[in-house]
CSV table of C-alpha atoms in Angstrom, one decimal:
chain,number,residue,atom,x,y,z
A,12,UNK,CA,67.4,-93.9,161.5
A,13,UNK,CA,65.6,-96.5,163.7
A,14,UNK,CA,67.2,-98.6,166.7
A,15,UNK,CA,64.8,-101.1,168.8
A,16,UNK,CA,65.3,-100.2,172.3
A,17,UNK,CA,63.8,-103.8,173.2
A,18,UNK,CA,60.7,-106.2,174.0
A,19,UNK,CA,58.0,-104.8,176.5
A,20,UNK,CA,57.1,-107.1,179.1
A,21,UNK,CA,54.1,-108.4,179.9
A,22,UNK,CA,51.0,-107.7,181.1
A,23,UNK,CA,51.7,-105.2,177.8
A,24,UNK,CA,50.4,-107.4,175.1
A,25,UNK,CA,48.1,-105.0,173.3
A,26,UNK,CA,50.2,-101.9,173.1
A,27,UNK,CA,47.5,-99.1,171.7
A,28,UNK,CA,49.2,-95.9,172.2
A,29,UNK,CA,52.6,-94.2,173.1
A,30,UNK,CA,53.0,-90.8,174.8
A,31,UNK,CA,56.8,-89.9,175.3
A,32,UNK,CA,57.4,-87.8,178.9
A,33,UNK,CA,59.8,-84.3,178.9
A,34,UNK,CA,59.7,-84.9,182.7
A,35,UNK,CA,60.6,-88.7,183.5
A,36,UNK,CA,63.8,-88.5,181.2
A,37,UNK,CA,63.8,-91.4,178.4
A,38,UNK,CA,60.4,-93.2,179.6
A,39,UNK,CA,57.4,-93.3,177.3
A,40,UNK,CA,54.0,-94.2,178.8
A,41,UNK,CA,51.8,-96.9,177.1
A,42,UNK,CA,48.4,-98.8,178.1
A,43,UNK,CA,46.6,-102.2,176.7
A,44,UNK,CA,44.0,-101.9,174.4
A,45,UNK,CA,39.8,-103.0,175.4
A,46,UNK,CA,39.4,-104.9,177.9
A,47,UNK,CA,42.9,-104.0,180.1
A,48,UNK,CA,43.1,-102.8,182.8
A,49,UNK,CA,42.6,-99.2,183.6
A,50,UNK,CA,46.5,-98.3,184.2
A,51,UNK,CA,49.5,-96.8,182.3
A,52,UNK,CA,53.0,-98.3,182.0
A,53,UNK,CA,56.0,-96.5,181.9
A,54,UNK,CA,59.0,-97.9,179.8
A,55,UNK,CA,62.3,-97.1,180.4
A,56,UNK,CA,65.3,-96.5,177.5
A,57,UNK,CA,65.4,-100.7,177.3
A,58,UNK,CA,61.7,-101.0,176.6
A,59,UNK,CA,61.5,-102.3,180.8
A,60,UNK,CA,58.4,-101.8,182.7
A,61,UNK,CA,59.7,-98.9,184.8
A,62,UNK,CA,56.0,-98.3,186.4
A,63,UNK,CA,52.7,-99.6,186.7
A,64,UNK,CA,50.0,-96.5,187.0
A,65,UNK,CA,46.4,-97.4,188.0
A,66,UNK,CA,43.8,-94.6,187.3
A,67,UNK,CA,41.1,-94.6,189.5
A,68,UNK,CA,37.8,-94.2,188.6
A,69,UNK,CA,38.3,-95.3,184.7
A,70,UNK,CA,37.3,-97.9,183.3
A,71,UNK,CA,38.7,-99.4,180.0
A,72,UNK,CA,36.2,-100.1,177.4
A,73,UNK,CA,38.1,-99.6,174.0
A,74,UNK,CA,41.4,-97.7,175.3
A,75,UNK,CA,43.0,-96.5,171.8
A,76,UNK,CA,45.5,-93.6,172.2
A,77,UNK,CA,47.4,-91.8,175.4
A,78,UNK,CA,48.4,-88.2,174.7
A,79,UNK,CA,50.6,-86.0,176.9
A,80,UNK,CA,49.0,-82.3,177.3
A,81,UNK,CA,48.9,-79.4,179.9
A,82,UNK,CA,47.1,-79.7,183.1
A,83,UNK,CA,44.8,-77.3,184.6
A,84,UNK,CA,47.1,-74.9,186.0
A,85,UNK,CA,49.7,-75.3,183.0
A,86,UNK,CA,53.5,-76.6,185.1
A,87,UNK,CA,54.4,-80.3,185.0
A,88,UNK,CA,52.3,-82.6,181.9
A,89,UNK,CA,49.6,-84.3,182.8
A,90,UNK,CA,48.6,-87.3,180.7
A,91,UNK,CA,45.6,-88.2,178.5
A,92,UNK,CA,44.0,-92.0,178.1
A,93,UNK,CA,41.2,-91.5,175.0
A,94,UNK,CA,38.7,-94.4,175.8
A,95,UNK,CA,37.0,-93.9,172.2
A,96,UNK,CA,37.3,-96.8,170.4
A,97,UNK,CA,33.8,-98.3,168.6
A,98,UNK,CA,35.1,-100.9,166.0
A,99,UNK,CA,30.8,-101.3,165.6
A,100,UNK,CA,30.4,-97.7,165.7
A,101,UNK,CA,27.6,-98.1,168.3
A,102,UNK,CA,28.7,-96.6,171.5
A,103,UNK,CA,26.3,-93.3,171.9
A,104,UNK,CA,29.2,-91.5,173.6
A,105,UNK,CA,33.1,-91.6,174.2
A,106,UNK,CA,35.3,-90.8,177.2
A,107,UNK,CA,38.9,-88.8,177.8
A,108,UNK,CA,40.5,-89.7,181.3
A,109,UNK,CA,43.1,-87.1,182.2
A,110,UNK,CA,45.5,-87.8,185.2
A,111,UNK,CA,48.9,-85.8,186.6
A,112,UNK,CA,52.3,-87.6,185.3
A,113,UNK,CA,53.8,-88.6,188.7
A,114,UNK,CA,57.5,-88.4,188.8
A,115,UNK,CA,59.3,-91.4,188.9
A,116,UNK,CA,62.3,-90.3,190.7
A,117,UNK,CA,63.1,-92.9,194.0
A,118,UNK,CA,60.9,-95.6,192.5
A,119,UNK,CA,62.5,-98.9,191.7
A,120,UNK,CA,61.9,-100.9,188.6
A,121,UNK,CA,58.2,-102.6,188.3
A,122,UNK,CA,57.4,-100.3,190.9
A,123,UNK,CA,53.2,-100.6,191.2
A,124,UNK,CA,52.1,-96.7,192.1
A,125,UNK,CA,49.3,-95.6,194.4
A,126,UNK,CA,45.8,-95.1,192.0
A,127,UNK,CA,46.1,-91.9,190.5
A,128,UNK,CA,43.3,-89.6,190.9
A,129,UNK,CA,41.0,-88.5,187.2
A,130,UNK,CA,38.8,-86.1,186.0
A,131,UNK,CA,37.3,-87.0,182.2
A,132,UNK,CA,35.1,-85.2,179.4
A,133,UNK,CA,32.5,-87.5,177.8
A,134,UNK,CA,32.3,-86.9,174.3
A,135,UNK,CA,30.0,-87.2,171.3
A,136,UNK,CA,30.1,-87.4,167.8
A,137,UNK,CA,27.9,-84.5,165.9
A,138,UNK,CA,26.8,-86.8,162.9
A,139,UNK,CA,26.5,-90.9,164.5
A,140,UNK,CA,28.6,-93.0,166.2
A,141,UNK,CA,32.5,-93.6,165.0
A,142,UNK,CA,35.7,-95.5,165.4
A,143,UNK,CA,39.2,-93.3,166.6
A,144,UNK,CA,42.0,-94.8,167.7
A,145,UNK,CA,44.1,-91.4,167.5
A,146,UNK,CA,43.9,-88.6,170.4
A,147,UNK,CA,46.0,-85.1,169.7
A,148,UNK,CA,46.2,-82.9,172.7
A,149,UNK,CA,47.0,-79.5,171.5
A,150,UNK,CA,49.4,-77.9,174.0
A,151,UNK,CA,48.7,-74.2,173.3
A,152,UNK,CA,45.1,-74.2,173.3
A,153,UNK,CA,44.1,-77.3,175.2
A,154,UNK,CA,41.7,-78.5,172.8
A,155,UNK,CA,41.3,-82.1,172.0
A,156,UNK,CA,41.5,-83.5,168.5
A,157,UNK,CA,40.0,-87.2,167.6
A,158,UNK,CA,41.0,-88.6,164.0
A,159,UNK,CA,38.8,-91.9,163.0
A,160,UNK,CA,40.0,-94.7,161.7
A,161,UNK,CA,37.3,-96.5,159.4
A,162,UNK,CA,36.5,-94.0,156.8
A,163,UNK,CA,38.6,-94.1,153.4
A,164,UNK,CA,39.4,-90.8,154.6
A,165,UNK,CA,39.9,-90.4,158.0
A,166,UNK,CA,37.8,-87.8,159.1
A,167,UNK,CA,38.6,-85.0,162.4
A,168,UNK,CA,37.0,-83.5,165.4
A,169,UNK,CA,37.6,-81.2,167.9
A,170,UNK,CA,36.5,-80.7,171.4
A,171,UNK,CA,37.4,-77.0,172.4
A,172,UNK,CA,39.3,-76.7,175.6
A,173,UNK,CA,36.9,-79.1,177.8
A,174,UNK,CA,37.3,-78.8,181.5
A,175,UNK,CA,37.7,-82.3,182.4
A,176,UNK,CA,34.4,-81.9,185.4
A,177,UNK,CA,32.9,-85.0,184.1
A,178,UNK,CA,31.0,-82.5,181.3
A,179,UNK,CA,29.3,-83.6,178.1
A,180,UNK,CA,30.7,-82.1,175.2
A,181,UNK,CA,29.6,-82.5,171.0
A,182,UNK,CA,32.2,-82.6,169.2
A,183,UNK,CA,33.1,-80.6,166.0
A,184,UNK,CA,33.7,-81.8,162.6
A,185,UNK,CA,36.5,-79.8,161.2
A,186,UNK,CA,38.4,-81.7,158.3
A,187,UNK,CA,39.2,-84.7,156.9
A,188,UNK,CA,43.0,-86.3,155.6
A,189,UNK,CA,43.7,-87.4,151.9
A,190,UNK,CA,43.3,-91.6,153.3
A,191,UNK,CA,41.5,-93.4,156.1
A,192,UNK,CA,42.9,-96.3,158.4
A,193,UNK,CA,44.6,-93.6,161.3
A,194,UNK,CA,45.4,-95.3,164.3
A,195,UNK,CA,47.6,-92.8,165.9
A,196,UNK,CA,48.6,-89.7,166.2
A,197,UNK,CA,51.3,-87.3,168.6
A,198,UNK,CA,51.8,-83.7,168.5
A,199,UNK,CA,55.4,-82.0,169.3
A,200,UNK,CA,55.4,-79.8,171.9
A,201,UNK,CA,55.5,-76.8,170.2
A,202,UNK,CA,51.9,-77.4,168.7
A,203,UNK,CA,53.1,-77.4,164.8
A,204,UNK,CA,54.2,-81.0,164.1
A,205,UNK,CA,51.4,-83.4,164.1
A,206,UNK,CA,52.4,-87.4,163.5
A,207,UNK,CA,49.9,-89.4,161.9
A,208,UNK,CA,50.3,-93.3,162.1
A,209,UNK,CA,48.4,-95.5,159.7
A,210,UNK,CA,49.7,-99.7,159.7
A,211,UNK,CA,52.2,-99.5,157.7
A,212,UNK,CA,52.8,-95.3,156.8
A,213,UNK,CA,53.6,-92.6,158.9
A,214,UNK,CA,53.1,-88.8,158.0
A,215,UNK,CA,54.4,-85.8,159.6
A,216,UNK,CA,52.0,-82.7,159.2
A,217,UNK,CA,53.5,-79.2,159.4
A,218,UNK,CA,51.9,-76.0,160.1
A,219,UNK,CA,51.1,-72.6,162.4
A,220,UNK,CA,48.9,-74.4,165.1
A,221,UNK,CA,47.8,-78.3,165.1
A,222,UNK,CA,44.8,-76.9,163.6
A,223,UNK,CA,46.9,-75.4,160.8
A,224,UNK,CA,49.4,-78.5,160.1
A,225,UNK,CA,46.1,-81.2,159.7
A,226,UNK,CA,44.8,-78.8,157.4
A,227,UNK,CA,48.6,-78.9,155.4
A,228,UNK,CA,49.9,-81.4,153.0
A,229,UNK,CA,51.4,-85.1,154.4
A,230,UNK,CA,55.2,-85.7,154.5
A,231,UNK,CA,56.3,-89.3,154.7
A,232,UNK,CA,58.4,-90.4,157.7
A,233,UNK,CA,60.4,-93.9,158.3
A,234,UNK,CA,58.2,-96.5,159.5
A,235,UNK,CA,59.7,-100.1,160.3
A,236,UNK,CA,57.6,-102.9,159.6
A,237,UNK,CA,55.6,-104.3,162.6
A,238,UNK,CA,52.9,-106.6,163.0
A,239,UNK,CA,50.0,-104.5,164.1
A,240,UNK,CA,51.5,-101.0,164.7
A,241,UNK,CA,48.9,-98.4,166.2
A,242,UNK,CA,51.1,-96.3,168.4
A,243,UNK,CA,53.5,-93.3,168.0
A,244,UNK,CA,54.6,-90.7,170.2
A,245,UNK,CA,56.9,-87.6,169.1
A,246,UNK,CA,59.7,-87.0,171.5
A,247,UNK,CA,60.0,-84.2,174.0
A,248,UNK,CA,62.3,-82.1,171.5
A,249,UNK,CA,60.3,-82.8,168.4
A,250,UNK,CA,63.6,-84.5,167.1
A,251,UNK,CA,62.4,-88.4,166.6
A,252,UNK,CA,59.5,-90.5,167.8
A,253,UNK,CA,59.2,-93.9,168.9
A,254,UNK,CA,56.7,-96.7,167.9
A,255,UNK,CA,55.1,-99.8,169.7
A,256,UNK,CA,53.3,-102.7,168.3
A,257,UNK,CA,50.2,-104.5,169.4
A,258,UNK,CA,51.3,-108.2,170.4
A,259,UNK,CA,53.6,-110.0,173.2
A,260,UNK,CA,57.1,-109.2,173.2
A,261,UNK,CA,57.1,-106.8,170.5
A,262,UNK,CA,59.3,-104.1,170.1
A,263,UNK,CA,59.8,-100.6,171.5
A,264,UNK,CA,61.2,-98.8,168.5
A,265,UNK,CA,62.9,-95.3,168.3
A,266,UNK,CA,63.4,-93.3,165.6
A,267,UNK,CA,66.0,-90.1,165.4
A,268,UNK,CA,67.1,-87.8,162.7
């Protein structure tokens, strides 16, 4: 079943990816797509702008996908912005911004927070230059998985476990899905659900590892109609998700079994 939760408020107008928090209770972070600025927005359980988080030192060139993932020392989640869109597939390298999820606690609605500090991992493609909108952060091993978009099937990489010291990393190609047009993704947290968001399907992918589960068959999930839907996030207990369209006003939709 499906409930809209309610319209996101501006400045969110191009609404790119979701990531839901385990420890901000009901808030799920979003950003603009290219172009934005360089900050997160938490949304509260009625789609209200809880929380303004500039990151400093980023820059927003093609912002396509947040993930949630483990920090450096493993405790409280620490959030991922994937700068890697390329709709011209010219851009001779891509960027990962990873910042600390602040808690929220004692902050008022709208609240603007102090810049956050990043580290990021520039990335490059193995075979040419590519278009991703969808970021996996796999919360076992720490590796980062990038699923393009413009193929007619959607093809995967992986970055093994980068340390986020500004280091250049080549990706690895290490699969492709059955169908092409991916423009999001979210993991569970217990690393063997992968979502898989194209415009108007969504695919739940089950398995040992995230490695494992892209490697598995597709299982179709609801997905309500929205006019330019490119972000999912599963929820903290793996028991729903929510979605978020492009566009003013639009909708902050959750999902629940």
């Amino acid at each position: 079943r499906s409930v809209a939760l309610g319209a996101v408020p501006a400045p969110i107008t191009e609404a790119s990816g979701l990531a839901a928090s385990r420890d901000n209770s009901g808030v799920v972070w979003t950003h603009n797509d290219s172009g934005g600025a360089a900050s997160l927005y938490a949304l509260g359980r009625r789609a209200e702008l809880k929380a303004t988080l500039p990151l400093a030192g980023a820059a927003n060139i093609d912002w396509e996908d947040i993930a949630w993932g483990p920090g450096p020392e493993g405790g409280a989640d620490w959030l991922y912005a994937a700068d890697v869109g390329d709709n011209g597939a010219v851009r001779a390298s891509i960027r990962v911004y990873r910042t600390a999820e602040p808690n929220l606690a004692g902050f008022s609605d709208g609240a603007l927070l102090a810049p956050s500090a990043t580290t990021s991992v520039e990335l490059s493609y193995p075979d040419g230059a590519r278009d991703a909108e969808a970021l996996i952060v796999d919360p076992k091993s720490n590796d980062l998985y990038l699923i393009t978009k413009r193929e007619s099937r959607s093809r995967i990489y992986r970055a093994r476990a980068p340390s986020f010291a500004g280091e250049s990393v080549q990706l690895s190609f290490v699969g492709a899905l059955g169908y092409g047009d991916v423009v999001g993704a979210s993991a569970c947290r217990n690393g063997r659900t992968v979502l898989v968001k194209r415009y108007f399907a969504l695919d739940a992918y089950s398995g040992s590892s995230v490695a494992d589960a892209l490697a598995g068959s597709p299982s179709p999930r609801l997905l309500e109609a929205e006019p330019q839907g490119e972000a999912i996030a599963a929820n903290p207990k793996c028991s729903g998700y929510y979605t978020l369209s492009e566009g003013s006003l639009q909708q902050l939709i959750r999902y629940s079994r």
